[in-house]
Amino acid sequence: MMATQVKEEAANASQLSADAAELNLVEFWKQRAALEGLEPRADAQAYRWKWRDLEPRLRLAGETVPIEDCERRALVFANPGLGGMPHVTDNLFAAFSLYKAGETAPVHRHTPCASRFVVEGDGGFTVVEGEKCKMNRGDLIITPAGTWHDHGNEGSESLIWMDVLDLPIVSKLNLTFFEFDYGEAKADKSGAHPIATGYQEVTEADDISQKLYSAGGMLPLFAPERRGLTGNHSPQFVYRWQAARRALENLAGHPGSLHDGLIMEYVNPTNGRPVMPNMSFRVQMLRPGEETALRRRLSTAVYFCLEGEGLVEVDGEQIEWGRNDVFAMPSWRWSKFKNTGSENAFLYSVTDEPVVRATGLYREERETADGGREFVVFTSHGERVVEL
């Protein structure tokens, strides 16, 4: 009797599984462990890409891959924990792009927000909505969602920059559009249609958005209308490294953050918010010998070393970094930084923290000054420490 009952139950279970598959249903009890995680998945890895490995491959690509065949000659950072996906973290796309002297990339726009941070070379530019933004090492250029933009290199040497986009976020939401059918806002000979062209006409004064908005604490009362499709981004399209560096060095005597040293965020000058809605762009300075306290955050980030040398410890593993190295920081990993050199170290980073904060779920667990631990949740009213 018992054996018969067991066989019958097994047959029923097998039939249920077969029926569920045929009807495109999932048996929750079989998927529960994957759906009800006790902590965020630990798929992405903390990983470093060394400049000494990257540079010769980029130079080789410059000699072997014509820009006409690829439009944007880039080597994309693929986190080894993400199964070959071209993502540096779960939610961020990053790459190094190289443009040889005289090369250009045609105008386009897309729903993902994008940025470029100059790694090597001078003479580069991006035209964003008719404004020509010139590039030097360490400068940040943003191209928010829906802004027409094209690139070029007017210098005598190859130009390398770091692209960071929120492409994985936009892709997961199935909101990706790329458009290449640009036409200038002027009529053709018939007077009926815009003229299709591969590059924008420069219609604004060079770097006009920087001139309008980069004076700290002041806003122009005569500023033009926002450019782009959405308008929920900074009207300033270029942020200069020299200004960011000067701001950090002016604070050299300040204790700074226990967990980041001296750190500043590039912001929308009209409201103090991140320059684009899904990403925060930051630069930090670690003084010689400075070591930060442990922390883990419910967000991911990618880092680029501008100057200096040091290490980041992630879940007890030490990863060294130096000039032009890149490293990925996954979500919810214990980490801390140390400057191991004799000079100030400067790190540029991009994080998906704004999109996590928008969900109301952003949180941190961190070491306190007295060596204890605190758990912090963030709300629209600020941060709140929760007893562990």
mmCIF file of C-alpha atoms in Angstrom:
data_model
loop_
_atom_site.group_PDB
_atom_site.id
_atom_site.type_symbol
_atom_site.label_atom_id
_atom_site.label_comp_id
_atom_site.label_asym_id
_atom_site.label_seq_id
_atom_site.Cartn_x
_atom_site.Cartn_y
_atom_site.Cartn_z
ATOM 1 C CA MET A 1 0.000 0.000 0.000
ATOM 2 C CA MET A 2 2.764 2.417 0.988
ATOM 3 C CA ALA A 3 4.819 1.643 -2.152
ATOM 4 C CA THR A 4 1.765 2.164 -4.340
ATOM 5 C CA GLN A 5 1.078 5.538 -2.711
ATOM 6 C CA VAL A 6 4.683 6.651 -3.199
ATOM 7 C CA LYS A 7 4.578 5.696 -6.886
ATOM 8 C CA GLU A 8 1.292 7.518 -7.351
ATOM 9 C CA GLU A 9 2.608 10.687 -5.701
ATOM 10 C CA ALA A 10 5.749 10.558 -7.838
ATOM 11 C CA ALA A 11 3.674 10.130 -10.978
ATOM 12 C CA ASN A 12 1.450 13.057 -9.995
ATOM 13 C CA ALA A 13 4.482 15.250 -9.284
ATOM 14 C CA SER A 14 6.005 14.307 -12.627
ATOM 15 C CA GLN A 15 2.744 15.071 -14.407
ATOM 16 C CA LEU A 16 2.464 18.418 -12.621
ATOM 17 C CA SER A 17 5.980 19.369 -13.719
ATOM 18 C CA ALA A 18 5.223 18.361 -17.304
ATOM 19 C CA ASP A 19 1.953 20.309 -17.292
ATOM 20 C CA ALA A 20 3.625 23.374 -15.792
ATOM 21 C CA ALA A 21 6.320 23.352 -18.467
ATOM 22 C CA GLU A 22 3.743 22.985 -21.247
ATOM 23 C CA LEU A 23 1.665 25.865 -19.838
ATOM 24 C CA ASN A 24 4.734 28.097 -19.281
ATOM 25 C CA LEU A 25 4.384 27.960 -15.510
ATOM 26 C CA VAL A 26 7.099 27.597 -12.875
ATOM 27 C CA GLU A 27 6.727 25.584 -9.684
ATOM 28 C CA PHE A 28 7.660 28.145 -7.047
ATOM 29 C CA TRP A 29 8.911 25.573 -4.552
ATOM 30 C CA LYS A 30 11.600 24.559 -7.024
ATOM 31 C CA GLN A 31 12.741 28.156 -7.613
ATOM 32 C CA ARG A 32 12.350 29.511 -4.092
ATOM 33 C CA ALA A 33 16.046 29.459 -3.180
ATOM 34 C CA ALA A 34 16.925 31.551 -6.247
ATOM 35 C CA LEU A 35 14.066 34.000 -5.691
ATOM 36 C CA GLU A 36 14.347 34.501 -1.936
ATOM 37 C CA GLY A 37 18.046 35.267 -1.550
ATOM 38 C CA LEU A 38 19.267 36.060 1.939
ATOM 39 C CA GLU A 39 21.699 38.600 0.428
ATOM 40 C CA PRO A 40 22.321 40.056 -3.053
ATOM 41 C CA ARG A 41 23.850 37.565 -5.481
ATOM 42 C CA ALA A 42 27.637 37.522 -5.555
ATOM 43 C CA ASP A 43 28.006 36.984 -9.313
ATOM 44 C CA ALA A 44 30.218 39.927 -10.254
ATOM 45 C CA GLN A 45 33.798 39.891 -9.007
ATOM 46 C CA ALA A 46 36.102 42.534 -7.638
ATOM 47 C CA TYR A 47 38.543 42.650 -10.535
ATOM 48 C CA ARG A 48 41.381 44.865 -11.795
ATOM 49 C CA TRP A 49 42.516 45.583 -15.356
ATOM 50 C CA LYS A 50 46.144 46.773 -15.517
ATOM 51 C CA TRP A 51 47.070 49.618 -17.851
ATOM 52 C CA ARG A 52 50.220 47.777 -18.880
ATOM 53 C CA ASP A 53 47.973 45.041 -20.301
ATOM 54 C CA LEU A 54 45.379 47.366 -21.799
ATOM 55 C CA GLU A 55 47.518 49.953 -23.564
ATOM 56 C CA PRO A 56 49.374 47.688 -26.046
ATOM 57 C CA ARG A 57 46.094 45.994 -27.043
ATOM 58 C CA LEU A 58 44.449 49.353 -27.611
ATOM 59 C CA ARG A 59 47.398 50.520 -29.737
ATOM 60 C CA LEU A 60 47.230 47.272 -31.711
ATOM 61 C CA ALA A 61 43.501 47.770 -32.280
ATOM 62 C CA GLY A 62 44.314 51.253 -33.563
ATOM 63 C CA GLU A 63 46.587 49.746 -36.197
ATOM 64 C CA THR A 64 44.394 46.791 -37.211
ATOM 65 C CA VAL A 65 40.755 47.906 -36.873
ATOM 66 C CA PRO A 66 39.772 50.750 -39.238
ATOM 67 C CA ILE A 67 37.445 53.273 -37.621
ATOM 68 C CA GLU A 68 35.202 53.032 -40.699
ATOM 69 C CA ASP A 69 34.525 49.384 -39.835
ATOM 70 C CA CYS A 70 33.623 49.909 -36.195
ATOM 71 C CA GLU A 71 32.712 53.620 -35.747
ATOM 72 C CA ARG A 72 33.736 53.359 -32.064
ATOM 73 C CA ARG A 73 36.980 51.440 -31.519
ATOM 74 C CA ALA A 74 36.588 50.150 -27.975
ATOM 75 C CA LEU A 75 37.751 47.336 -25.726
ATOM 76 C CA VAL A 76 34.926 46.617 -23.275
ATOM 77 C CA PHE A 77 35.524 45.529 -19.683
ATOM 78 C CA ALA A 78 33.810 42.163 -19.125
ATOM 79 C CA ASN A 79 33.589 41.239 -15.465
ATOM 80 C CA PRO A 80 34.749 37.591 -15.182
ATOM 81 C CA GLY A 81 31.851 36.748 -12.866
ATOM 82 C CA LEU A 82 29.152 37.710 -15.377
ATOM 83 C CA GLY A 83 29.497 34.906 -17.896
ATOM 84 C CA GLY A 84 31.048 36.876 -20.749
ATOM 85 C CA MET A 85 28.518 39.722 -20.669
ATOM 86 C CA PRO A 86 30.086 43.069 -21.694
ATOM 87 C CA HIS A 87 29.405 44.591 -18.269
ATOM 88 C CA VAL A 88 32.017 45.836 -15.814
ATOM 89 C CA THR A 89 29.511 45.346 -12.959
ATOM 90 C CA ASP A 90 25.941 44.084 -12.862
ATOM 91 C CA ASN A 91 24.594 47.540 -13.738
ATOM 92 C CA LEU A 92 27.425 49.392 -15.513
ATOM 93 C CA PHE A 93 29.062 49.208 -18.947
ATOM 94 C CA ALA A 94 32.627 50.504 -19.293
ATOM 95 C CA ALA A 95 35.250 50.506 -22.028
ATOM 96 C CA PHE A 96 38.470 52.140 -23.198
ATOM 97 C CA SER A 97 38.115 53.755 -26.648
ATOM 98 C CA LEU A 98 40.963 54.838 -28.923
ATOM 99 C CA TYR A 99 40.779 57.413 -31.713
ATOM 100 C CA LYS A 100 43.798 58.086 -33.862
ATOM 101 C CA ALA A 101 44.704 61.594 -34.979
ATOM 102 C CA GLY A 102 42.109 62.920 -37.420
ATOM 103 C CA GLU A 103 39.525 60.212 -36.775
ATOM 104 C CA THR A 104 35.858 60.916 -36.076
ATOM 105 C CA ALA A 105 32.779 58.962 -35.018
ATOM 106 C CA PRO A 106 29.416 59.839 -36.605
ATOM 107 C CA VAL A 107 26.556 61.502 -34.785
ATOM 108 C CA HIS A 108 24.073 59.333 -32.913
ATOM 109 C CA ARG A 109 21.920 59.290 -29.801
ATOM 110 C CA HIS A 110 20.518 56.645 -27.478
ATOM 111 C CA THR A 111 18.413 56.089 -24.393
ATOM 112 C CA PRO A 112 21.313 54.928 -22.173
ATOM 113 C CA CYS A 113 23.178 57.788 -20.515
ATOM 114 C CA ALA A 114 26.862 57.875 -21.422
ATOM 115 C CA SER A 115 30.090 59.519 -20.329
ATOM 116 C CA ARG A 116 33.715 59.703 -21.362
ATOM 117 C CA PHE A 117 36.677 60.427 -19.109
ATOM 118 C CA VAL A 118 39.947 61.261 -20.848
ATOM 119 C CA VAL A 119 42.757 58.788 -20.148
ATOM 120 C CA GLU A 120 45.509 59.801 -22.582
ATOM 121 C CA GLY A 121 45.985 62.504 -25.204
ATOM 122 C CA ASP A 122 44.801 66.004 -26.008
ATOM 123 C CA GLY A 123 42.883 67.420 -28.937
ATOM 124 C CA GLY A 124 39.782 65.274 -28.566
ATOM 125 C CA PHE A 125 36.244 66.585 -28.584
ATOM 126 C CA THR A 126 32.613 65.554 -28.329
ATOM 127 C CA VAL A 127 29.886 67.683 -29.902
ATOM 128 C CA VAL A 128 26.796 67.453 -27.678
ATOM 129 C CA GLU A 129 23.607 69.047 -29.019
ATOM 130 C CA GLY A 130 25.616 71.545 -31.073
ATOM 131 C CA GLU A 131 28.189 72.326 -28.359
ATOM 132 C CA LYS A 132 31.812 71.362 -28.986
ATOM 133 C CA CYS A 133 33.317 70.096 -25.720
ATOM 134 C CA LYS A 134 37.103 69.878 -25.907
ATOM 135 C CA MET A 135 38.934 67.171 -23.967
ATOM 136 C CA ASN A 136 42.090 66.962 -21.887
ATOM 137 C CA ARG A 137 43.288 64.251 -19.503
ATOM 138 C CA GLY A 138 40.941 63.832 -16.575
ATOM 139 C CA ASP A 139 38.070 65.818 -18.082
ATOM 140 C CA LEU A 140 34.557 64.370 -17.830
ATOM 141 C CA ILE A 141 32.147 64.750 -20.754
ATOM 142 C CA ILE A 142 28.536 63.598 -20.366
ATOM 143 C CA THR A 143 26.036 62.697 -23.074
ATOM 144 C CA PRO A 144 22.679 62.267 -21.319
ATOM 145 C CA ALA A 145 19.904 60.113 -22.733
ATOM 146 C CA GLY A 146 18.534 61.484 -25.988
ATOM 147 C CA THR A 147 21.324 63.982 -26.721
ATOM 148 C CA TRP A 148 22.815 63.920 -30.215
ATOM 149 C CA HIS A 149 26.594 63.587 -30.033
ATOM 150 C CA ASP A 150 29.625 62.814 -32.183
ATOM 151 C CA HIS A 151 33.337 62.553 -31.423
ATOM 152 C CA GLY A 152 36.678 63.322 -32.969
ATOM 153 C CA ASN A 153 40.407 63.744 -32.435
ATOM 154 C CA GLU A 154 41.983 66.957 -33.705
ATOM 155 C CA GLY A 155 45.293 66.270 -31.951
ATOM 156 C CA SER A 156 48.507 64.870 -33.359
ATOM 157 C CA GLU A 157 48.548 61.719 -31.198
ATOM 158 C CA SER A 158 46.052 58.957 -30.447
ATOM 159 C CA LEU A 159 43.394 59.735 -27.874
ATOM 160 C CA ILE A 160 42.091 57.267 -25.285
ATOM 161 C CA TRP A 161 39.096 57.770 -23.062
ATOM 162 C CA MET A 162 37.019 55.681 -20.668
ATOM 163 C CA ASP A 163 33.354 55.231 -21.544
ATOM 164 C CA VAL A 164 30.839 54.459 -18.785
ATOM 165 C CA LEU A 165 27.140 53.917 -19.541
ATOM 166 C CA ASP A 166 24.050 52.741 -17.656
ATOM 167 C CA LEU A 167 23.390 50.395 -20.603
ATOM 168 C CA PRO A 168 22.817 47.261 -18.461
ATOM 169 C CA ILE A 169 20.099 49.043 -16.469
ATOM 170 C CA VAL A 170 18.344 50.361 -19.564
ATOM 171 C CA SER A 171 18.713 46.992 -21.286
ATOM 172 C CA LYS A 172 17.214 45.074 -18.342
ATOM 173 C CA LEU A 173 14.187 47.364 -18.527
ATOM 174 C CA ASN A 174 14.025 46.801 -22.316
ATOM 175 C CA LEU A 175 14.192 50.544 -22.982
ATOM 176 C CA THR A 176 17.145 50.616 -25.389
ATOM 177 C CA PHE A 177 16.991 52.774 -28.513
ATOM 178 C CA PHE A 178 19.987 53.759 -30.657
ATOM 179 C CA GLU A 179 19.393 56.283 -33.444
ATOM 180 C CA PHE A 180 21.780 57.147 -36.280
ATOM 181 C CA ASP A 181 19.466 58.989 -38.721
ATOM 182 C CA TYR A 182 20.511 62.507 -37.813
ATOM 183 C CA GLY A 183 19.434 65.436 -39.959
ATOM 184 C CA GLU A 184 20.289 69.085 -39.479
ATOM 185 C CA ALA A 185 17.426 71.446 -38.774
ATOM 186 C CA LYS A 186 17.603 73.066 -42.179
ATOM 187 C CA ALA A 187 15.723 72.375 -45.375
ATOM 188 C CA ASP A 188 17.061 70.692 -48.485
ATOM 189 C CA LYS A 189 16.671 72.279 -51.927
ATOM 190 C CA SER A 190 12.998 71.359 -52.064
ATOM 191 C CA GLY A 191 12.437 73.061 -48.720
ATOM 192 C CA ALA A 192 10.670 69.975 -47.360
ATOM 193 C CA HIS A 193 13.061 67.781 -45.380
ATOM 194 C CA PRO A 194 16.109 68.060 -43.080
ATOM 195 C CA ILE A 195 19.410 67.216 -44.701
ATOM 196 C CA ALA A 196 20.870 63.924 -43.478
ATOM 197 C CA THR A 197 24.441 64.327 -42.253
ATOM 198 C CA GLY A 198 26.945 62.252 -40.317
ATOM 199 C CA TYR A 199 28.123 65.087 -38.084
ATOM 200 C CA GLN A 200 26.574 67.977 -36.231
ATOM 201 C CA GLU A 201 27.071 71.572 -37.119
ATOM 202 C CA VAL A 202 28.526 73.408 -34.121
ATOM 203 C CA THR A 203 25.800 75.896 -33.224
ATOM 204 C CA GLU A 204 26.911 76.903 -29.713
ATOM 205 C CA ALA A 205 30.058 78.587 -28.471
ATOM 206 C CA ASP A 206 32.723 76.026 -27.528
ATOM 207 C CA ASP A 207 32.306 74.746 -23.962
ATOM 208 C CA ILE A 208 29.385 77.132 -23.423
ATOM 209 C CA SER A 209 27.729 74.910 -20.799
ATOM 210 C CA GLN A 210 30.910 74.915 -18.720
ATOM 211 C CA LYS A 211 31.179 78.694 -18.991
ATOM 212 C CA LEU A 212 27.545 79.088 -17.965
ATOM 213 C CA TYR A 213 27.480 76.712 -15.017
ATOM 214 C CA SER A 214 30.969 76.000 -13.640
ATOM 215 C CA ALA A 215 31.224 79.035 -11.334
ATOM 216 C CA GLY A 216 30.540 77.427 -7.961
ATOM 217 C CA GLY A 217 27.657 78.936 -6.017
ATOM 218 C CA MET A 218 26.335 80.964 -8.948
ATOM 219 C CA LEU A 219 23.738 80.322 -11.652
ATOM 220 C CA PRO A 220 23.055 82.388 -14.767
ATOM 221 C CA LEU A 221 19.605 83.942 -14.922
ATOM 222 C CA PHE A 222 19.733 84.019 -18.719
ATOM 223 C CA ALA A 223 20.570 80.360 -19.377
ATOM 224 C CA PRO A 224 19.115 78.749 -22.520
ATOM 225 C CA GLU A 225 16.541 75.979 -22.503
ATOM 226 C CA ARG A 226 17.678 72.456 -21.654
ATOM 227 C CA ARG A 227 18.951 70.421 -24.586
ATOM 228 C CA GLY A 228 18.114 66.754 -25.194
ATOM 229 C CA LEU A 229 14.944 64.699 -24.999
ATOM 230 C CA THR A 230 14.462 64.297 -21.249
ATOM 231 C CA GLY A 231 15.917 67.342 -19.511
ATOM 232 C CA ASN A 232 16.429 65.391 -16.267
ATOM 233 C CA HIS A 233 20.200 65.827 -16.378
ATOM 234 C CA SER A 234 22.865 68.434 -15.827
ATOM 235 C CA PRO A 235 22.874 71.269 -18.372
ATOM 236 C CA GLN A 236 26.676 71.317 -17.993
ATOM 237 C CA PHE A 237 28.182 68.820 -20.440
ATOM 238 C CA VAL A 238 31.887 69.126 -19.529
ATOM 239 C CA TYR A 239 33.603 69.065 -16.122
ATOM 240 C CA ARG A 240 37.298 69.955 -16.006
ATOM 241 C CA TRP A 241 39.811 67.852 -14.090
ATOM 242 C CA GLN A 242 41.889 70.853 -13.074
ATOM 243 C CA ALA A 243 38.896 72.358 -11.269
ATOM 244 C CA ALA A 244 38.115 69.039 -9.547
ATOM 245 C CA ARG A 245 41.730 68.563 -8.510
ATOM 246 C CA ARG A 246 41.960 72.091 -7.156
ATOM 247 C CA ALA A 247 38.790 71.546 -5.093
ATOM 248 C CA LEU A 248 40.257 68.385 -3.535
ATOM 249 C CA GLU A 249 43.677 69.865 -2.863
ATOM 250 C CA ASN A 250 42.084 72.886 -1.191
ATOM 251 C CA LEU A 251 40.671 70.436 1.376
ATOM 252 C CA ALA A 252 43.957 68.621 2.018
ATOM 253 C CA GLY A 253 43.848 69.552 5.705
ATOM 254 C CA HIS A 254 40.258 68.393 6.203
ATOM 255 C CA PRO A 255 39.689 64.956 7.815
ATOM 256 C CA GLY A 256 37.298 63.992 5.014
ATOM 257 C CA SER A 257 35.249 60.796 5.027
ATOM 258 C CA LEU A 258 36.129 57.859 7.246
ATOM 259 C CA HIS A 259 35.314 55.531 4.332
ATOM 260 C CA ASP A 260 36.475 57.488 1.244
ATOM 261 C CA GLY A 261 39.052 60.047 2.293
ATOM 262 C CA LEU A 262 38.423 63.318 0.475
ATOM 263 C CA ILE A 263 35.669 62.636 -2.071
ATOM 264 C CA MET A 264 33.536 64.930 -4.211
ATOM 265 C CA GLU A 265 30.676 64.329 -6.646
ATOM 266 C CA TYR A 266 30.173 65.957 -10.025
ATOM 267 C CA VAL A 267 26.667 67.398 -9.796
ATOM 268 C CA ASN A 268 23.943 69.154 -11.715
ATOM 269 C CA PRO A 269 24.708 72.799 -10.854
ATOM 270 C CA THR A 270 21.024 73.747 -10.874
ATOM 271 C CA ASN A 271 19.938 71.357 -8.106
ATOM 272 C CA GLY A 272 22.978 69.592 -6.616
ATOM 273 C CA ARG A 273 21.812 66.165 -7.814
ATOM 274 C CA PRO A 274 23.836 63.623 -9.831
ATOM 275 C CA VAL A 275 24.628 64.779 -13.361
ATOM 276 C CA MET A 276 22.493 61.961 -14.806
ATOM 277 C CA PRO A 277 19.669 60.049 -13.103
ATOM 278 C CA ASN A 278 21.123 56.519 -12.975
ATOM 279 C CA MET A 279 24.814 57.188 -12.254
ATOM 280 C CA SER A 280 26.917 59.250 -9.874
ATOM 281 C CA PHE A 281 30.360 60.468 -10.980
ATOM 282 C CA ARG A 282 32.947 61.086 -8.281
ATOM 283 C CA VAL A 283 36.606 61.855 -7.691
ATOM 284 C CA GLN A 284 38.505 61.256 -4.476
ATOM 285 C CA MET A 285 41.921 61.986 -3.032
ATOM 286 C CA LEU A 286 43.750 59.683 -0.645
ATOM 287 C CA ARG A 287 46.680 61.299 1.111
ATOM 288 C CA PRO A 288 50.012 59.442 1.514
ATOM 289 C CA GLY A 289 49.531 56.557 3.923
ATOM 290 C CA GLU A 290 45.807 57.219 4.330
ATOM 291 C CA GLU A 291 43.692 54.118 4.953
ATOM 292 C CA THR A 292 39.905 54.167 5.078
ATOM 293 C CA ALA A 293 37.529 52.175 7.266
ATOM 294 C CA LEU A 294 35.611 49.102 6.118
ATOM 295 C CA ARG A 295 32.205 49.473 4.493
ATOM 296 C CA ARG A 296 29.838 47.584 2.229
ATOM 297 C CA ARG A 297 27.191 49.252 0.071
ATOM 298 C CA LEU A 298 24.152 48.131 -1.894
ATOM 299 C CA SER A 299 25.509 49.567 -5.153
ATOM 300 C CA THR A 300 28.237 48.813 -7.692
ATOM 301 C CA ALA A 301 31.066 50.995 -8.974
ATOM 302 C CA VAL A 302 33.951 51.128 -11.416
ATOM 303 C CA TYR A 303 37.168 52.983 -10.509
ATOM 304 C CA PHE A 304 39.968 54.528 -12.558
ATOM 305 C CA CYS A 305 43.290 55.652 -11.071
ATOM 306 C CA LEU A 306 44.321 59.086 -12.297
ATOM 307 C CA GLU A 307 47.446 59.455 -10.198
ATOM 308 C CA GLY A 308 49.285 57.633 -7.450
ATOM 309 C CA GLU A 309 49.243 54.067 -6.236
ATOM 310 C CA GLY A 310 47.485 52.075 -3.602
ATOM 311 C CA LEU A 311 45.323 49.088 -2.893
ATOM 312 C CA VAL A 312 41.714 48.219 -2.283
ATOM 313 C CA GLU A 313 40.846 45.382 0.055
ATOM 314 C CA VAL A 314 37.646 43.549 -0.903
ATOM 315 C CA ASP A 315 36.371 40.827 1.427
ATOM 316 C CA GLY A 316 39.915 40.400 2.721
ATOM 317 C CA GLU A 317 41.582 40.200 -0.719
ATOM 318 C CA GLN A 318 44.036 42.988 -1.555
ATOM 319 C CA ILE A 319 44.035 44.399 -5.104
ATOM 320 C CA GLU A 320 46.818 46.827 -6.013
ATOM 321 C CA TRP A 321 46.209 49.710 -8.395
ATOM 322 C CA GLY A 322 48.306 52.373 -10.109
ATOM 323 C CA ARG A 323 48.121 55.005 -12.840
ATOM 324 C CA ASN A 324 45.424 54.272 -15.466
ATOM 325 C CA ASP A 325 44.403 50.970 -13.870
ATOM 326 C CA VAL A 326 40.679 50.135 -13.695
ATOM 327 C CA PHE A 327 38.915 48.038 -11.069
ATOM 328 C CA ALA A 328 35.341 46.915 -10.492
ATOM 329 C CA MET A 329 33.572 46.997 -7.124
ATOM 330 C CA PRO A 330 30.547 44.660 -6.870
ATOM 331 C CA SER A 331 27.621 45.273 -4.564
ATOM 332 C CA TRP A 332 27.584 44.393 -0.861
ATOM 333 C CA ARG A 333 31.302 43.552 -0.436
ATOM 334 C CA TRP A 334 33.369 44.716 2.498
ATOM 335 C CA SER A 335 36.021 47.088 1.178
ATOM 336 C CA LYS A 336 38.529 49.745 2.171
ATOM 337 C CA PHE A 337 41.212 51.811 0.426
ATOM 338 C CA LYS A 338 44.843 52.586 1.188
ATOM 339 C CA ASN A 339 47.310 54.961 -0.449
ATOM 340 C CA THR A 340 50.624 53.064 -0.425
ATOM 341 C CA GLY A 341 52.604 55.798 -2.194
ATOM 342 C CA SER A 342 54.397 58.975 -1.130
ATOM 343 C CA GLU A 343 52.136 61.324 -3.129
ATOM 344 C CA ASN A 344 48.418 62.031 -3.195
ATOM 345 C CA ALA A 345 46.411 59.379 -5.038
ATOM 346 C CA PHE A 346 43.416 60.402 -7.151
ATOM 347 C CA LEU A 347 40.605 57.990 -8.076
ATOM 348 C CA TYR A 348 37.712 58.649 -10.456
ATOM 349 C CA SER A 349 34.644 56.464 -10.002
ATOM 350 C CA VAL A 350 31.165 55.900 -11.381
ATOM 351 C CA THR A 351 28.460 54.209 -9.328
ATOM 352 C CA ASP A 352 24.863 53.127 -9.892
ATOM 353 C CA GLU A 353 23.962 54.374 -6.405
ATOM 354 C CA PRO A 354 21.370 56.941 -7.641
ATOM 355 C CA VAL A 355 19.180 54.279 -9.245
ATOM 356 C CA VAL A 356 19.377 52.144 -6.103
ATOM 357 C CA ARG A 357 18.460 55.139 -3.955
ATOM 358 C CA ALA A 358 15.466 55.788 -6.217
ATOM 359 C CA THR A 359 14.062 52.394 -5.228
ATOM 360 C CA GLY A 360 14.251 53.334 -1.542
ATOM 361 C CA LEU A 361 16.378 50.235 -0.890
ATOM 362 C CA TYR A 362 19.884 51.712 -0.677
ATOM 363 C CA ARG A 363 21.773 50.772 2.498
ATOM 364 C CA GLU A 364 25.246 50.541 3.958
ATOM 365 C CA GLU A 365 26.953 48.618 6.718
ATOM 366 C CA ARG A 366 30.136 50.280 7.906
ATOM 367 C CA GLU A 367 32.878 50.400 10.455
ATOM 368 C CA THR A 368 32.692 53.280 12.928
ATOM 369 C CA ALA A 369 35.535 55.438 14.225
ATOM 370 C CA ASP A 370 35.668 53.434 17.470
ATOM 371 C CA GLY A 371 35.958 50.117 15.615
ATOM 372 C CA GLY A 372 32.292 49.149 15.941
ATOM 373 C CA ARG A 373 29.767 48.479 13.176
ATOM 374 C CA GLU A 374 26.596 50.301 12.180
ATOM 375 C CA PHE A 375 23.844 49.545 9.677
ATOM 376 C CA VAL A 376 22.485 52.572 7.813
ATOM 377 C CA VAL A 377 19.371 52.912 5.684
ATOM 378 C CA PHE A 378 18.712 55.935 3.501
ATOM 379 C CA THR A 379 15.334 57.595 3.050
ATOM 380 C CA SER A 380 14.090 60.790 1.436
ATOM 381 C CA HIS A 381 14.710 62.439 4.823
ATOM 382 C CA GLY A 382 18.357 61.367 5.036
ATOM 383 C CA GLU A 383 20.219 58.476 6.591
ATOM 384 C CA ARG A 384 19.088 56.526 9.626
ATOM 385 C CA VAL A 385 21.272 54.276 11.759
ATOM 386 C CA VAL A 386 19.629 50.959 12.636
ATOM 387 C CA GLU A 387 20.800 48.952 15.625
ATOM 388 C CA LEU A 388 22.442 45.651 14.685
#
